[in-house]
Amino acid sequence: VYVAGNLNNWARSGDLWKMRYDSKSKLWSLTVPISEIKKGTSNFYEFTFRVDDKLVDADSGSSSSIYCHGYGYRYVIKGI
């Protein structure tokens, strides 16, 4: 499972963006140095998860997701 978005040119692979699963807590996590996050021209970051090389739609009912015409639902972090 990878994080993919406009913050990393929609990465397809690479250890930097690969999430880690903790079987004890049953949570996925990712820590990336801020210097590795691509600064875009917009005031928000759009991302989702890549599983088996396929982008997975964000939860359409989430208050932090938007619909991107032609691409599906993506999570958004605003004001960074």
C-alpha atoms as an extended CHARMM CRD file, in Angstrom:
* protein
*
        80  EXT
         1         1  VAL       CA              0.0000000000        0.0000000000        0.0000000000  PROA      1               0.0000000000
         2         2  TYR       CA              1.4110000000        3.3590000000       -1.0840000000  PROA      2               0.0000000000
         3         3  VAL       CA              0.3030000000        6.9410000000       -0.6080000000  PROA      3               0.0000000000
         4         4  ALA       CA             -0.0550000000        8.5690000000       -4.0280000000  PROA      4               0.0000000000
         5         5  GLY       CA             -1.0070000000       12.1380000000       -4.8040000000  PROA      5               0.0000000000
         6         6  ASN       CA              0.0150000000       15.5170000000       -6.0990000000  PROA      6               0.0000000000
         7         7  LEU       CA              2.4590000000       15.6850000000       -3.1760000000  PROA      7               0.0000000000
         8         8  ASN       CA              4.6480000000       12.9740000000       -4.7450000000  PROA      8               0.0000000000
         9         9  ASN       CA              3.7700000000       13.0110000000       -8.4620000000  PROA      9               0.0000000000
        10        10  TRP       CA              1.3410000000       10.1010000000       -7.9160000000  PROA      10              0.0000000000
        11        11  ALA       CA              4.1410000000        7.6930000000       -6.9100000000  PROA      11              0.0000000000
        12        12  ARG       CA              3.7790000000        4.1150000000       -8.0900000000  PROA      12              0.0000000000
        13        13  SER       CA              6.4690000000        2.6210000000       -5.8620000000  PROA      13              0.0000000000
        14        14  GLY       CA              9.4240000000        3.4050000000       -3.6190000000  PROA      14              0.0000000000
        15        15  ASP       CA             10.0600000000        2.7430000000        0.0370000000  PROA      15              0.0000000000
        16        16  LEU       CA              9.5570000000        6.4100000000        0.9410000000  PROA      16              0.0000000000
        17        17  TRP       CA              5.8140000000        6.2590000000        0.1480000000  PROA      17              0.0000000000
        18        18  LYS       CA              5.1580000000        2.6470000000        1.1860000000  PROA      18              0.0000000000
        19        19  MET       CA              2.8910000000        2.3640000000        4.2240000000  PROA      19              0.0000000000
        20        20  ARG       CA              3.7330000000        0.0530000000        7.1310000000  PROA      20              0.0000000000
        21        21  TYR       CA              1.1810000000       -2.2110000000        8.8150000000  PROA      21              0.0000000000
        22        22  ASP       CA              1.4000000000       -2.7520000000       12.5740000000  PROA      22              0.0000000000
        23        23  SER       CA             -0.2940000000       -6.0710000000       13.3400000000  PROA      23              0.0000000000
        24        24  LYS       CA             -0.5220000000       -5.2360000000       17.0470000000  PROA      24              0.0000000000
        25        25  SER       CA             -2.4300000000       -1.9720000000       16.6220000000  PROA      25              0.0000000000
        26        26  LYS       CA             -3.9570000000       -3.0940000000       13.2850000000  PROA      26              0.0000000000
        27        27  LEU       CA             -3.1550000000        0.3190000000       11.7880000000  PROA      27              0.0000000000
        28        28  TRP       CA             -1.3750000000        1.4260000000        8.6350000000  PROA      28              0.0000000000
        29        29  SER       CA              1.0300000000        4.3530000000        8.9480000000  PROA      29              0.0000000000
        30        30  LEU       CA              3.5020000000        6.4220000000        6.9670000000  PROA      30              0.0000000000
        31        31  THR       CA              6.0440000000        8.9930000000        8.0770000000  PROA      31              0.0000000000
        32        32  VAL       CA              7.7340000000       11.1230000000        5.4270000000  PROA      32              0.0000000000
        33        33  PRO       CA             10.1520000000       14.0220000000        5.9780000000  PROA      33              0.0000000000
        34        34  ILE       CA              8.4840000000       17.2990000000        5.0150000000  PROA      34              0.0000000000
        35        35  SER       CA             11.4090000000       18.0110000000        2.6890000000  PROA      35              0.0000000000
        36        36  GLU       CA             10.2440000000       15.0740000000        0.5090000000  PROA      36              0.0000000000
        37        37  ILE       CA              6.7460000000       16.4840000000       -0.0360000000  PROA      37              0.0000000000
        38        38  LYS       CA              6.3750000000       18.2130000000       -3.3980000000  PROA      38              0.0000000000
        39        39  LYS       CA              5.0940000000       21.7630000000       -3.0420000000  PROA      39              0.0000000000
        40        40  GLY       CA              2.3070000000       22.3510000000       -5.5050000000  PROA      40              0.0000000000
        41        41  THR       CA              0.8140000000       25.4820000000       -6.9550000000  PROA      41              0.0000000000
        42        42  SER       CA             -2.4840000000       25.0130000000       -5.1180000000  PROA      42              0.0000000000
        43        43  ASN       CA             -3.1860000000       25.4670000000       -1.4220000000  PROA      43              0.0000000000
        44        44  PHE       CA             -4.1540000000       21.8430000000       -0.8770000000  PROA      44              0.0000000000
        45        45  TYR       CA             -2.8350000000       18.3220000000       -1.2710000000  PROA      45              0.0000000000
        46        46  GLU       CA             -4.8730000000       15.6660000000       -3.0360000000  PROA      46              0.0000000000
        47        47  PHE       CA             -4.0700000000       12.0070000000       -2.3890000000  PROA      47              0.0000000000
        48        48  THR       CA             -5.3490000000        8.4630000000       -2.1690000000  PROA      48              0.0000000000
        49        49  PHE       CA             -3.8950000000        5.0080000000       -1.7600000000  PROA      49              0.0000000000
        50        50  ARG       CA             -2.3380000000        2.7460000000       -4.3680000000  PROA      50              0.0000000000
        51        51  VAL       CA             -3.0130000000       -0.9540000000       -3.7370000000  PROA      51              0.0000000000
        52        52  ASP       CA             -1.6540000000       -3.5780000000       -6.1460000000  PROA      52              0.0000000000
        53        53  ASP       CA             -0.7720000000       -0.6800000000       -8.5020000000  PROA      53              0.0000000000
        54        54  LYS       CA             -4.3770000000        0.5810000000       -8.6230000000  PROA      54              0.0000000000
        55        55  LEU       CA             -5.5760000000        3.8840000000       -7.1620000000  PROA      55              0.0000000000
        56        56  VAL       CA             -8.3670000000        3.3490000000       -4.6360000000  PROA      56              0.0000000000
        57        57  ASP       CA            -11.2080000000        5.8670000000       -4.3620000000  PROA      57              0.0000000000
        58        58  ALA       CA            -11.4170000000        7.8120000000       -1.1230000000  PROA      58              0.0000000000
        59        59  ASP       CA            -14.4990000000        7.4060000000        1.0560000000  PROA      59              0.0000000000
        60        60  SER       CA            -17.1240000000        9.4880000000       -0.7680000000  PROA      60              0.0000000000
        61        61  GLY       CA            -18.8520000000       10.2400000000        2.5450000000  PROA      61              0.0000000000
        62        62  SER       CA            -15.7520000000       11.7210000000        4.1610000000  PROA      62              0.0000000000
        63        63  SER       CA            -15.7290000000       15.4620000000        4.8610000000  PROA      63              0.0000000000
        64        64  SER       CA            -12.0790000000       15.4710000000        3.7370000000  PROA      64              0.0000000000
        65        65  SER       CA            -12.6740000000       14.0110000000        0.2730000000  PROA      65              0.0000000000
        66        66  ILE       CA            -13.5580000000       15.5900000000       -3.0520000000  PROA      66              0.0000000000
        67        67  TYR       CA            -14.6570000000       14.2010000000       -6.3850000000  PROA      67              0.0000000000
        68        68  CYS       CA            -12.1610000000       14.7470000000       -9.2020000000  PROA      68              0.0000000000
        69        69  HSD       CA            -13.9710000000       14.4690000000      -12.5350000000  PROA      69              0.0000000000
        70        70  GLY       CA            -12.5840000000       11.5190000000      -14.4590000000  PROA      70              0.0000000000
        71        71  TYR       CA            -10.4520000000       10.3090000000      -11.5460000000  PROA      71              0.0000000000
        72        72  GLY       CA            -12.8500000000        9.5130000000       -8.7040000000  PROA      72              0.0000000000
        73        73  TYR       CA            -12.7880000000       10.5280000000       -5.0500000000  PROA      73              0.0000000000
        74        74  ARG       CA             -9.5510000000       11.7820000000       -3.4840000000  PROA      74              0.0000000000
        75        75  TYR       CA             -8.6550000000       12.8500000000        0.0490000000  PROA      75              0.0000000000
        76        76  VAL       CA             -7.6910000000       16.4820000000        0.5120000000  PROA      76              0.0000000000
        77        77  ILE       CA             -5.5580000000       18.3040000000        3.0790000000  PROA      77              0.0000000000
        78        78  LYS       CA             -6.0810000000       22.0630000000        2.8220000000  PROA      78              0.0000000000
        79        79  GLY       CA             -4.0810000000       25.0390000000        3.9860000000  PROA      79              0.0000000000
        80        80  ILE       CA             -0.5710000000       23.5880000000        4.0980000000  PROA      80              0.0000000000
